Coordinates of C-alpha atoms in Angstrom, one line a residue:
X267 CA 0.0 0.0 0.0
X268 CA 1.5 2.9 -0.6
X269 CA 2.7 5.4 1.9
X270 CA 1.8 8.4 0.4
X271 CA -1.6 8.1 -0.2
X272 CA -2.0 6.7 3.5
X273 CA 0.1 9.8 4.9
X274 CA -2.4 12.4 2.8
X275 CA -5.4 10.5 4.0
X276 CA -4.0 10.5 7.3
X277 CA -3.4 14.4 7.7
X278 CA -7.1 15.0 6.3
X279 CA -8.7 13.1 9.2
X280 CA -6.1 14.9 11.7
X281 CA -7.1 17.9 10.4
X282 CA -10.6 17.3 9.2
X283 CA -9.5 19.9 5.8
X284 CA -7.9 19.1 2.7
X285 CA -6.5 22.6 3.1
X286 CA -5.2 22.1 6.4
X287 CA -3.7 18.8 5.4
X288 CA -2.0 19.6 2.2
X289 CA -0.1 22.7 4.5
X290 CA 0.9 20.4 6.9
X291 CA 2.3 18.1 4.4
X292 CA 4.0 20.8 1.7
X293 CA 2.6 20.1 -1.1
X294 CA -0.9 21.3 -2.5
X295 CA -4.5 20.9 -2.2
X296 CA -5.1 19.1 -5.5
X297 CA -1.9 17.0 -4.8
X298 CA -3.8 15.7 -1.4
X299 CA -7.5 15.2 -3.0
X300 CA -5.8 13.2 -5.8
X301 CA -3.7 10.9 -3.1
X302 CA -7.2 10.4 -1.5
X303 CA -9.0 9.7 -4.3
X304 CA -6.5 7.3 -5.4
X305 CA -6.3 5.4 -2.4
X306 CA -10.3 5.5 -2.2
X307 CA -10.5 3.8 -5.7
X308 CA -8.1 1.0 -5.1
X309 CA -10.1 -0.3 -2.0
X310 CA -13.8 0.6 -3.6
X311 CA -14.6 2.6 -0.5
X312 CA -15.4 5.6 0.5
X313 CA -13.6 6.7 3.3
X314 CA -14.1 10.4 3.8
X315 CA -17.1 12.2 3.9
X316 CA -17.3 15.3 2.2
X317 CA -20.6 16.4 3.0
X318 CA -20.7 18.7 6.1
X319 CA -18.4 22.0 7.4
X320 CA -15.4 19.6 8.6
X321 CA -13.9 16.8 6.2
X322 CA -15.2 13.2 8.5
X323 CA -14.0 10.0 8.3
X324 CA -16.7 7.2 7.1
X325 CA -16.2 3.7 9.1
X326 CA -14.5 2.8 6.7
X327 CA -11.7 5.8 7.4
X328 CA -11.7 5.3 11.0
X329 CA -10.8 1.4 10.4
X330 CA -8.4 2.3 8.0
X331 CA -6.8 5.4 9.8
X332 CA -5.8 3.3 12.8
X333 CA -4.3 0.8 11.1
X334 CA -2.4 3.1 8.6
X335 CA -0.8 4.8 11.7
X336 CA 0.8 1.9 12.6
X337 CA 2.2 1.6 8.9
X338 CA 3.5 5.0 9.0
X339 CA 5.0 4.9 12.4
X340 CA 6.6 1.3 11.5
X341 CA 7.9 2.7 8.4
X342 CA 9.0 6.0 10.0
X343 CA 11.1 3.4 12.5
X344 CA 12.4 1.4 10.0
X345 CA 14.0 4.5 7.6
X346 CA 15.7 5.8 11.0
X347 CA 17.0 2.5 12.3
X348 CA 18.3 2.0 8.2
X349 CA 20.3 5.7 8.7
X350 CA 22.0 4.9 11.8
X351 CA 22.1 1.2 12.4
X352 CA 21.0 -0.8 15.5
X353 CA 24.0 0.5 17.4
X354 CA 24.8 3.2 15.9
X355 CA 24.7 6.5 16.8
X356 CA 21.5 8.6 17.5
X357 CA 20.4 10.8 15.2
X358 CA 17.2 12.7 13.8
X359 CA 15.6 14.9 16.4
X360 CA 13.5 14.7 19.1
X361 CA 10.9 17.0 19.5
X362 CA 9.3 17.6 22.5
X363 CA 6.5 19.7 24.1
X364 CA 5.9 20.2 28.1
X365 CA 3.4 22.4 30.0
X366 CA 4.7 25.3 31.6
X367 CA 5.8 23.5 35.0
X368 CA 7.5 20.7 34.0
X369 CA 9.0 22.7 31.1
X370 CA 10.6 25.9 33.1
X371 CA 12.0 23.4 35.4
X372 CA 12.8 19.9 35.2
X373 CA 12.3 19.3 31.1
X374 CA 15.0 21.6 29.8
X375 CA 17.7 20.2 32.3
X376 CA 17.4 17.0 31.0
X377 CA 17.3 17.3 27.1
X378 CA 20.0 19.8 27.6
X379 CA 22.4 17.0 29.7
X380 CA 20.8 14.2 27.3
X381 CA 22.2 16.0 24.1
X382 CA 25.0 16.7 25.7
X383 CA 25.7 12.7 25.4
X384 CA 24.2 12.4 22.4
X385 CA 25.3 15.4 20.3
X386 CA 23.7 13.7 16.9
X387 CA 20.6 14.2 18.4
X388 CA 19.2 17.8 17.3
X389 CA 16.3 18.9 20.3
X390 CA 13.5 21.0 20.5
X391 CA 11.2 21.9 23.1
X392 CA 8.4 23.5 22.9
X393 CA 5.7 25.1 25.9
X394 CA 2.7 25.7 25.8
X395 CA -0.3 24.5 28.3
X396 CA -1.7 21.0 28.9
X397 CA -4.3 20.6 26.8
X398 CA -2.2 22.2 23.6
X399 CA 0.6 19.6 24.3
X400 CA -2.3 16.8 24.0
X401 CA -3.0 17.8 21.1
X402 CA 0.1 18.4 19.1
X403 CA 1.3 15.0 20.5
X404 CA -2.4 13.6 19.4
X405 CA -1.6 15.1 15.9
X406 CA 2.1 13.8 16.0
X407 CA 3.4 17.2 15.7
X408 CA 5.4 16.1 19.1
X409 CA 6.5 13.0 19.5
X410 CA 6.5 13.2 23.5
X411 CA 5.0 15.7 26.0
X412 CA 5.4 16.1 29.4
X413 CA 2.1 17.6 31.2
X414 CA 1.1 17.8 34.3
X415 CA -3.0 16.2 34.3
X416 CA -3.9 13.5 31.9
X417 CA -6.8 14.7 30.1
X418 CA -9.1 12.2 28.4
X419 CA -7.8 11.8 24.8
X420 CA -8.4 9.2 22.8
X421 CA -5.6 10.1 19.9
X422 CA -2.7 9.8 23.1
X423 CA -1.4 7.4 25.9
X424 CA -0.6 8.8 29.3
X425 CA 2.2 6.8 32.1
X426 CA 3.8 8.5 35.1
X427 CA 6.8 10.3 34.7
X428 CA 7.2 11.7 38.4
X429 CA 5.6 13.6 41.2
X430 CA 5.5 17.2 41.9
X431 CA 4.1 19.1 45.2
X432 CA 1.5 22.0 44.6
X433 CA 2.0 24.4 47.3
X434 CA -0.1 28.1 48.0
X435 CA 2.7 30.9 46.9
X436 CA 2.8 34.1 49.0
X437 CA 4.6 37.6 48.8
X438 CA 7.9 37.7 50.8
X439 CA 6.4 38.9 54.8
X440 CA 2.5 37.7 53.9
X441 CA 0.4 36.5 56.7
X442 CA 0.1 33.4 55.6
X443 CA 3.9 32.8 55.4
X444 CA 4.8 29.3 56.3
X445 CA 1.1 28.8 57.9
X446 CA -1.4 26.1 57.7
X447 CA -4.6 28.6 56.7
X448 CA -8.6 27.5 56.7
X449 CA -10.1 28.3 53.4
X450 CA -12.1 30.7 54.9
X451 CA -9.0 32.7 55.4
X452 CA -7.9 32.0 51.7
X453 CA -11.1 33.1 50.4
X454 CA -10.6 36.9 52.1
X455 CA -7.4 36.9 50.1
X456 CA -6.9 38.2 46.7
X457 CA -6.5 34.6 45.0
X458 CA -4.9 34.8 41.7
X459 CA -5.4 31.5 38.8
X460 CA -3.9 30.4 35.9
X461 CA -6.1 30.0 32.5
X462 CA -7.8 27.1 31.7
X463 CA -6.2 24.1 30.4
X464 CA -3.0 24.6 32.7
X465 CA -2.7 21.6 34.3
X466 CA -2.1 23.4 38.1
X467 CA -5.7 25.0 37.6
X468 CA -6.5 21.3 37.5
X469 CA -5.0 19.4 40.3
X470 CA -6.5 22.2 42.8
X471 CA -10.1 22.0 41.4
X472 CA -9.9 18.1 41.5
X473 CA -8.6 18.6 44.9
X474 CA -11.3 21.2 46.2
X475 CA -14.2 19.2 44.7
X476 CA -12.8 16.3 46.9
X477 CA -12.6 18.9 49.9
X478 CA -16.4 19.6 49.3
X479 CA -16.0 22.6 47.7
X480 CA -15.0 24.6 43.8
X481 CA -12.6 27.4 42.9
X482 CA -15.4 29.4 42.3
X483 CA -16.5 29.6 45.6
X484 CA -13.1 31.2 46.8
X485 CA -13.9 33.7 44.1
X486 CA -10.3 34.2 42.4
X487 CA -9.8 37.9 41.6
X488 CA -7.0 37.3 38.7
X489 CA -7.2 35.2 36.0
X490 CA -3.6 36.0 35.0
X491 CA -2.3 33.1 31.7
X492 CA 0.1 30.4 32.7
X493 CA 2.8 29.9 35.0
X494 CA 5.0 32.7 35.3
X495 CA 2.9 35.7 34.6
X496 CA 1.2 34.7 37.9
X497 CA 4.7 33.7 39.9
X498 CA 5.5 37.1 38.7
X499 CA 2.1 39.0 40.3
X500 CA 2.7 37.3 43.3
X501 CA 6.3 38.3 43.8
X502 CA 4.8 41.8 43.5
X503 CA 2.4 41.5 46.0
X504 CA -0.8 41.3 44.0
X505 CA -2.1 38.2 45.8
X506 CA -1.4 34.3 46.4
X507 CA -1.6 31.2 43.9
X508 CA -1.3 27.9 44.1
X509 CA 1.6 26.8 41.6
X510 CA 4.1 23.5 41.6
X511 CA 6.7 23.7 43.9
X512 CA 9.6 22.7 41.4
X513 CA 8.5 25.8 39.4
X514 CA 9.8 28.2 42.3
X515 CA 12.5 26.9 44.3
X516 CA 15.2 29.6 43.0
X517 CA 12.4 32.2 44.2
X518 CA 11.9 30.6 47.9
X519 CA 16.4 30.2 47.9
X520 CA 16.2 34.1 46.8
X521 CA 13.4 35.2 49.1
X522 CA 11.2 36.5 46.7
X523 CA 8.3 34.3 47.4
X524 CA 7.5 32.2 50.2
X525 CA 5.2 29.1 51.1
X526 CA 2.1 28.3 53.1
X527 CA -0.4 25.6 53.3
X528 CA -4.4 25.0 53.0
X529 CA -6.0 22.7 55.8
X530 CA -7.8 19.7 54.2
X531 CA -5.9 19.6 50.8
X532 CA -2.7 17.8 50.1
X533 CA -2.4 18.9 46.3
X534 CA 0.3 17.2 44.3
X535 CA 0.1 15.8 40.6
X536 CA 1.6 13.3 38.5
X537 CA 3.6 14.7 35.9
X538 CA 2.6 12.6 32.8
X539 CA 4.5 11.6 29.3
X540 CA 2.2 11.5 26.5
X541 CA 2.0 9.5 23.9
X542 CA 0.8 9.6 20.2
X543 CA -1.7 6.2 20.8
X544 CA -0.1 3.5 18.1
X545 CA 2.9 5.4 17.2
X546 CA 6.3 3.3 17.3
X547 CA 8.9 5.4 19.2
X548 CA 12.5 6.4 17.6
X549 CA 15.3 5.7 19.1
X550 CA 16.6 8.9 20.1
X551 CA 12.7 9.0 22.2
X552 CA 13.0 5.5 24.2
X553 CA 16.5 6.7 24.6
X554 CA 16.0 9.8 26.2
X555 CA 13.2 8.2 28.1
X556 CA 15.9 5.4 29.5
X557 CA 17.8 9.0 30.1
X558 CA 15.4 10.6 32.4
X559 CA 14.0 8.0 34.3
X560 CA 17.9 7.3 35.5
X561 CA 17.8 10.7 36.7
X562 CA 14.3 11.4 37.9

């Protein structure tokens, strides 16, 4: 079967537009219908349908989108394993994408010291929040992420990676400065969040919901993006967040910020890898995994 063709029809369902798909790939629109079309006529189905706003697969496409990401993955494998040999050195490049806590802190460290050993190996990084990671690992833009909450996907696989504390961040002399406070007392503070989708915001509404309660209820004030625009709000003395621990332990050494906790909850997450479901890792990937778990 031929690769092409599979690879076009593949992008189309990921992208649900010819469009889409043909700029993802490089080449054109008519070069991506025609792959289809082809691919349609030698099996006599009809595997996309056309009809609607969004490009769908039939049942057809859905049965034969699974198994073609296997072939491409496998085949994807096999040309890297041809370049460099079994044993030979790693090459290609790893691209990866983390949420903002994991990759301010504990991500960058270790791709930096694993190319360092492995200088064939070109890396990239990317940040963005949790759910954006999903879904560019999902869409095999990234072949791993590092997040901190599994969300539901069924395009990815999630397995520990390691644990992180999520601790209540306070201006340098706050009263809640290494304190155990009620969440009456939180709630008469100016609480600042991050956005939806970062997996913090998460871990602390899962844990409130278990306490009997919802971030709502301690009416936030700021609603302030991701990671460090809030770390940076706090430092100034705008209010207190809850944020991973890893993610500001220069800024409790230095002073700037300082720690307290909330009676009844004992946030802490999982920091996940994801996953593209079905997709064969390279090398240089189960590699750098081996790497980090060494180290973690």
């Amino acid at each position: 079967m031929d690769t092409r063709q599979l690879a076009a029809f593949c992008a189309v369902v990921e992208r649900k537009s010819f469009s889409q798909a043909a700029e993802r790939l490089g080449v054109t629109q008519p070069a991506v219908s025609l792959q289809v079309r082809s691919l349609e006529k030698r099996l006599g189905r009809t595997l996309l349908d056309r009809s609607g706003r969004r490009v769908e697969p039939t049942e057809a496409g859905l049965a034969l989108y699974r198994g073609a990401q296997r072939m491409l993955a496998l085949e994807s494998q096999l040309i890297e394993e041809l370049d460099a040999g079994e044993e030979g050195e790693l090459g290609g490049t790893l691209e990866v994408g983390a949420s903002t806590g994991p990759g301010s802190t504990v991500v960058p460290v270790l791709l930096c010291e694993f190319q360092r050993e492995n200088p064939g190996v070109a890396v990239s990084l990317s940040i963005s929040d949790t759910q954006s990671v999903v879904d560019r690992v999902a869409e095999r833009e990234l072949e791993l992420g590092v997040v901190g909450a599994a969300r539901r996907h069924r395009g990815v696989v999630f397995e520990p990676f390691f644990r992180d504390e999520v601790v209540l961040a306070c201006p340098p002399g706050h009263r809640f400065a290494g304190r155990s406070v009620s969440l009456e007392e939180l709630r008469e503070e100016p609480l600042i969040v991050m956005q939806e989708g970062a997996g913090v915001r998460q871990v602390i509404e899962d844990e409130l919901r278990r306490a009997g309660t919802r971030l709502r209820d301690l009416e936030p004030r700021l609603e302030l993006g991701l990671q460090e625009s809030v770390k940076s709000a706090v430092a100034a003395g705008h209010g207190v967040t809850f944020i991973s621990r890893t993610a500001i332990e220069a800024d409790l050494a230095a002073g700037m910020l300082v720690t307290a906790r909330v009676k009844g909850l004992e946030p802490s997450r999982e920091i996940s890898l994801v996953r593209s479901a079905g997709r064969s890792p390279t090398r240089a990937a189960e590699a750098f995994l081996e790497f980090a778990r060494e180290r973690l």
